[in-house]
Amino acid sequence: MKTKLLPLIISCALVGSSAHAQSLPNQSSAPISVAETIWQDDSKVMDAFISDLMAKMTLKEKIGQLDLQAGNGVLTGSYRNKDYVKQIKAGHVGAVFNTLGANRTRALQKIAVEETRLGIPLIFGYDVIHGHRTIFPISLGEAASWDLQAIQKSARVSAEEASAEGLHWTFAPMVDVSRDPRWGRISEGAGEDVYLGTQVALARVKGFQGDDLSKTDTIMATAKHYAVYGAAEGGRDYNSTDVSERTLRSIHLPPFKALVDAGVATFMTAFNDLNGVPATANKYLLDEILRKEWGFEGFVVTDYTAVEELVKHGFAKDSKHAAELAFNAGADMDMVGQNYFKHLEASVTENKVNIATIDKSVRRILEMKYRLGLFEDPYRYSDLSREKKVVLSQENLLAAQDVARKSMVLLKNDKQTLPLSHTLNSIALIGPLANSKADIIGSWAGAGDRKTQPVTVLEGLKAKLGKDVKINFAKGASYNYQSNSNKGFGAAMVAAKKSEVIVVVMGESQKMTGEASSRTSLTLPGNQLALLKELKKLNKPIVLVLMNGRPLSLNWANDNVDAILETWFSGTMGGHAIADVLLGDYNPSGKLPVSFPRNVGQIPVYHSMKSTGRPFNPSIPLKKQNYTSRYENLENTPLYAFGHGLSYSSFDYGEIKLSSDTMTMGGSIEASVKVTNTGQYDGEEVVQLYIQDLVGSATRPVKELKGFDKSMFKKGESKVITFTITEQDLAFYRQDMSFGAEAGEFKLFIGTASDNTQSKSFSLVEK
Ligand code: BGC
């Protein structure tokens, strides 16, 4: 097997906290390089070992390696084979997921290794999505930190905990770009943007896989769900997708491609059909693009029961046909449904599946087992003493608290309502989410405890404030869709009347987000808004602390409350992190990774939209511009734009300076801006770079994120932030679908949010 050489370029502009003269890597040319050694140690020794082993395997044993079974842990779909242990004993299972713990994984591994004919070890997988036992903020929240080191750290801690429990593989990161907040799984990704999403995906894979997959504290990552799952029609989960080749390649594929270049070990197919062909049996995606064009050498697993779902898609006539279609398209491993196991032997006999194709898939899976070191010592990950030491360690909990603080976005802060004054004697803490452990932990809290460990806002505030400040707590309202009684309002009003400031914790239940949790409305569910309106009548300062897994439409709150802090679902240490931010022990620095629409009718609304032939101009009165691309009853802009996020400090941006207003093809220019912390607090700022190509052979977005820099600024400090722009940053899929830049005029924007920038022009000229 050939050695895959990976670029050893480490992305620096986006992770650094040193502010000066950083260069801007292009997402496609300079990915963070991960796990080089996974691919570089694939010596002849491994090849010979695997060839030797495969020579001894029966066809049934080979097909068994393509089978992924769900163990006794959590159920993440509706089907499970209860006889999976028997099947392991027969030597007919390649991998198991939803089973964890050093003891349990060791026991199952023992069956595979000691009770089967060939003793081939199992791979153990799990959905380690936003933490393993120590739970970090949901993925969308982490993306809001724009802090790639923090995101990498979260994945690293998760891998350390998971691997100690015998796990070798996580089904993360989800890198589906999504511009539809109705879709519940927007919470699992990095939001609307291709560039940010790609950088976040790379940081996560780097954290999970480290730089050596054979180390016992690293785990294989999965690039999922391949592909276009985030564009499910109407935001309804599992729904069909239909996108052009240009949209596919410009928006949906770049994060996946970057992960292949960076050495991700596995891919997972998506549930949806794409342009009429289900992703799980999509030869174009799996074979043409992933294998042939990108050279992916890891293995592809289907999503949960996605093979037999080809029948319900109306694409396969029965489960045997489905197995043949998925396998021949390029899906190596079948998750849960056992369709490969039940049918592929017959398909080989009938010449519907080629034995050489089976051999290739088996080899890919065995290679991963080899690279994980499982043939040397199949029990090396299941380590009870390490499990006891690392799981939920103090260090991990502190890391989770830090990432949680970094992920919070201050959406509004009138009259510096936040941070709360240290001279306060009383706080009303109100809302269904203020003391809910089950919610703050988030929508895919893996193996995390949901009942006792999560720190709520009430607990976090009490721990910080002690007896000095009286906290008057009342739940007051409910987020349940059906709630319309105002029974709890009285207690909430009493608590509020007794207090100097009202902190309201509202949003969604964690169950309203994630898989199979699409919503047709983005308002605060239940009777929460009604209670907020009652509280407003008291004429006291109101701080709204939000917990939610998607953009919400918050028009009334934006117009009526004093401060709004978006905290997402912030994990095990969420309550401490929120208390840190509310009291000013941490100055918020998050920025939205996705636009917050004014209402659901605006969807999709995102910063990189096209101009159209009749663009609406917000500076001209509405009446004077009929027949423009706008709504009759609402403006086009979102309530909170992509990249928006305030700080307790303020940042002044000087004028943009370009090293030249002309870039030659193949060359580069630098754009610099002096940023000064003009406020009263030390704080971090995310300086954002956007570019617009004014004329293209295919229409171009009005603005596209092309770089960012998150730096700490001491009170009064100034730094010059510099971005290097290369031809690669200007490249796109041209009219003929070739990828490259076109000479012409460009606009470059630098600012604190996508809707708060200044600009300079430059041109790109032929050599
Ligand atoms: C989800 C995947 C997940 C799998 C295994 C599916 O329902 O779509 O994202 O990894 O279950 O739990």
JSON list of C-alpha atoms in Angstrom, two decimals, residues 328-396:
[
{"chain": "A", "resi": 328, "resn": "ASN", "atom": "CA", "xyz": [-20.90, -1.21, -4.47]},
{"chain": "A", "resi": 329, "resn": "ALA", "atom": "CA", "xyz": [-21.18, 2.57, -4.15]},
{"chain": "A", "resi": 330, "resn": "GLY", "atom": "CA", "xyz": [-18.37, 2.59, -1.59]},
{"chain": "A", "resi": 331, "resn": "ALA", "atom": "CA", "xyz": [-19.80, 2.28, 1.92]},
{"chain": "A", "resi": 332, "resn": "ASP", "atom": "CA", "xyz": [-17.41, -0.15, 3.62]},
{"chain": "A", "resi": 333, "resn": "MET", "atom": "CA", "xyz": [-19.17, -0.77, 6.92]},
{"chain": "A", "resi": 334, "resn": "ASP", "atom": "CA", "xyz": [-22.87, -1.24, 7.67]},
{"chain": "A", "resi": 335, "resn": "MET", "atom": "CA", "xyz": [-24.08, 0.38, 10.88]},
{"chain": "A", "resi": 336, "resn": "VAL", "atom": "CA", "xyz": [-26.48, -1.78, 12.88]},
{"chain": "A", "resi": 337, "resn": "GLY", "atom": "CA", "xyz": [-28.82, -3.12, 10.19]},
{"chain": "A", "resi": 338, "resn": "GLN", "atom": "CA", "xyz": [-26.79, -6.29, 9.33]},
{"chain": "A", "resi": 339, "resn": "ASN", "atom": "CA", "xyz": [-27.71, -6.03, 5.69]},
{"chain": "A", "resi": 340, "resn": "TYR", "atom": "CA", "xyz": [-24.19, -6.74, 4.51]},
{"chain": "A", "resi": 341, "resn": "PHE", "atom": "CA", "xyz": [-23.91, -9.62, 6.90]},
{"chain": "A", "resi": 342, "resn": "LYS", "atom": "CA", "xyz": [-27.20, -11.17, 5.84]},
{"chain": "A", "resi": 343, "resn": "HIS", "atom": "CA", "xyz": [-26.86, -10.72, 2.10]},
{"chain": "A", "resi": 344, "resn": "LEU", "atom": "CA", "xyz": [-23.42, -10.06, 0.70]},
{"chain": "A", "resi": 345, "resn": "GLU", "atom": "CA", "xyz": [-22.35, -13.70, 0.67]},
{"chain": "A", "resi": 346, "resn": "ALA", "atom": "CA", "xyz": [-25.17, -14.51, -1.73]},
{"chain": "A", "resi": 347, "resn": "SER", "atom": "CA", "xyz": [-24.46, -11.36, -3.71]},
{"chain": "A", "resi": 348, "resn": "VAL", "atom": "CA", "xyz": [-20.88, -12.56, -4.26]},
{"chain": "A", "resi": 349, "resn": "THR", "atom": "CA", "xyz": [-22.09, -15.95, -5.40]},
{"chain": "A", "resi": 350, "resn": "GLU", "atom": "CA", "xyz": [-24.48, -14.25, -7.81]},
{"chain": "A", "resi": 351, "resn": "ASN", "atom": "CA", "xyz": [-21.70, -11.98, -9.09]},
{"chain": "A", "resi": 352, "resn": "LYS", "atom": "CA", "xyz": [-23.55, -8.88, -7.93]},
{"chain": "A", "resi": 353, "resn": "VAL", "atom": "CA", "xyz": [-20.71, -7.95, -5.64]},
{"chain": "A", "resi": 354, "resn": "ASN", "atom": "CA", "xyz": [-17.11, -8.53, -6.47]},
{"chain": "A", "resi": 355, "resn": "ILE", "atom": "CA", "xyz": [-14.91, -10.36, -3.97]},
{"chain": "A", "resi": 356, "resn": "ALA", "atom": "CA", "xyz": [-12.09, -7.95, -4.77]},
{"chain": "A", "resi": 357, "resn": "THR", "atom": "CA", "xyz": [-14.28, -5.08, -3.58]},
{"chain": "A", "resi": 358, "resn": "ILE", "atom": "CA", "xyz": [-15.01, -6.94, -0.35]},
{"chain": "A", "resi": 359, "resn": "ASP", "atom": "CA", "xyz": [-11.30, -7.53, 0.13]},
{"chain": "A", "resi": 360, "resn": "LYS", "atom": "CA", "xyz": [-10.58, -3.84, -0.31]},
{"chain": "A", "resi": 361, "resn": "SER", "atom": "CA", "xyz": [-13.11, -2.84, 2.32]},
{"chain": "A", "resi": 362, "resn": "VAL", "atom": "CA", "xyz": [-11.95, -5.52, 4.76]},
{"chain": "A", "resi": 363, "resn": "ARG", "atom": "CA", "xyz": [-8.38, -4.41, 4.29]},
{"chain": "A", "resi": 364, "resn": "ARG", "atom": "CA", "xyz": [-9.27, -0.80, 5.05]},
{"chain": "A", "resi": 365, "resn": "ILE", "atom": "CA", "xyz": [-10.90, -1.83, 8.31]},
{"chain": "A", "resi": 366, "resn": "LEU", "atom": "CA", "xyz": [-8.12, -4.21, 9.33]},
{"chain": "A", "resi": 367, "resn": "GLU", "atom": "CA", "xyz": [-5.56, -1.52, 8.56]},
{"chain": "A", "resi": 368, "resn": "MET", "atom": "CA", "xyz": [-7.26, 0.78, 11.03]},
{"chain": "A", "resi": 369, "resn": "LYS", "atom": "CA", "xyz": [-7.16, -1.95, 13.66]},
{"chain": "A", "resi": 370, "resn": "TYR", "atom": "CA", "xyz": [-3.49, -2.36, 12.93]},
{"chain": "A", "resi": 371, "resn": "ARG", "atom": "CA", "xyz": [-2.81, 1.36, 13.11]},
{"chain": "A", "resi": 372, "resn": "LEU", "atom": "CA", "xyz": [-4.66, 1.56, 16.42]},
{"chain": "A", "resi": 373, "resn": "GLY", "atom": "CA", "xyz": [-2.24, -1.06, 17.72]},
{"chain": "A", "resi": 374, "resn": "LEU", "atom": "CA", "xyz": [-5.00, -3.59, 18.39]},
{"chain": "A", "resi": 375, "resn": "PHE", "atom": "CA", "xyz": [-3.17, -6.52, 16.88]},
{"chain": "A", "resi": 376, "resn": "GLU", "atom": "CA", "xyz": [-0.27, -5.84, 19.24]},
{"chain": "A", "resi": 377, "resn": "ASP", "atom": "CA", "xyz": [-2.47, -5.54, 22.31]},
{"chain": "A", "resi": 378, "resn": "PRO", "atom": "CA", "xyz": [-6.23, -5.61, 21.87]},
{"chain": "A", "resi": 379, "resn": "TYR", "atom": "CA", "xyz": [-6.82, -4.42, 25.44]},
{"chain": "A", "resi": 380, "resn": "ARG", "atom": "CA", "xyz": [-4.47, -1.47, 25.39]},
{"chain": "A", "resi": 381, "resn": "TYR", "atom": "CA", "xyz": [-7.23, 1.15, 25.49]},
{"chain": "A", "resi": 382, "resn": "SER", "atom": "CA", "xyz": [-9.46, -0.49, 28.12]},
{"chain": "A", "resi": 383, "resn": "ASP", "atom": "CA", "xyz": [-7.52, 0.75, 31.12]},
{"chain": "A", "resi": 384, "resn": "LEU", "atom": "CA", "xyz": [-9.41, 0.91, 34.39]},
{"chain": "A", "resi": 385, "resn": "SER", "atom": "CA", "xyz": [-6.72, 2.80, 36.29]},
{"chain": "A", "resi": 386, "resn": "ARG", "atom": "CA", "xyz": [-6.46, 5.42, 33.55]},
{"chain": "A", "resi": 387, "resn": "GLU", "atom": "CA", "xyz": [-10.25, 5.59, 33.37]},
{"chain": "A", "resi": 388, "resn": "LYS", "atom": "CA", "xyz": [-10.38, 6.33, 37.10]},
{"chain": "A", "resi": 389, "resn": "LYS", "atom": "CA", "xyz": [-7.68, 8.94, 36.79]},
{"chain": "A", "resi": 390, "resn": "VAL", "atom": "CA", "xyz": [-8.76, 10.93, 33.75]},
{"chain": "A", "resi": 391, "resn": "VAL", "atom": "CA", "xyz": [-12.55, 10.70, 33.63]},
{"chain": "A", "resi": 392, "resn": "LEU", "atom": "CA", "xyz": [-14.07, 13.85, 35.14]},
{"chain": "A", "resi": 393, "resn": "SER", "atom": "CA", "xyz": [-10.71, 14.94, 36.53]},
{"chain": "A", "resi": 394, "resn": "GLN", "atom": "CA", "xyz": [-10.53, 18.40, 38.04]},
{"chain": "A", "resi": 395, "resn": "GLU", "atom": "CA", "xyz": [-8.37, 19.48, 35.13]},
{"chain": "A", "resi": 396, "resn": "ASN", "atom": "CA", "xyz": [-10.97, 18.31, 32.61]}
]
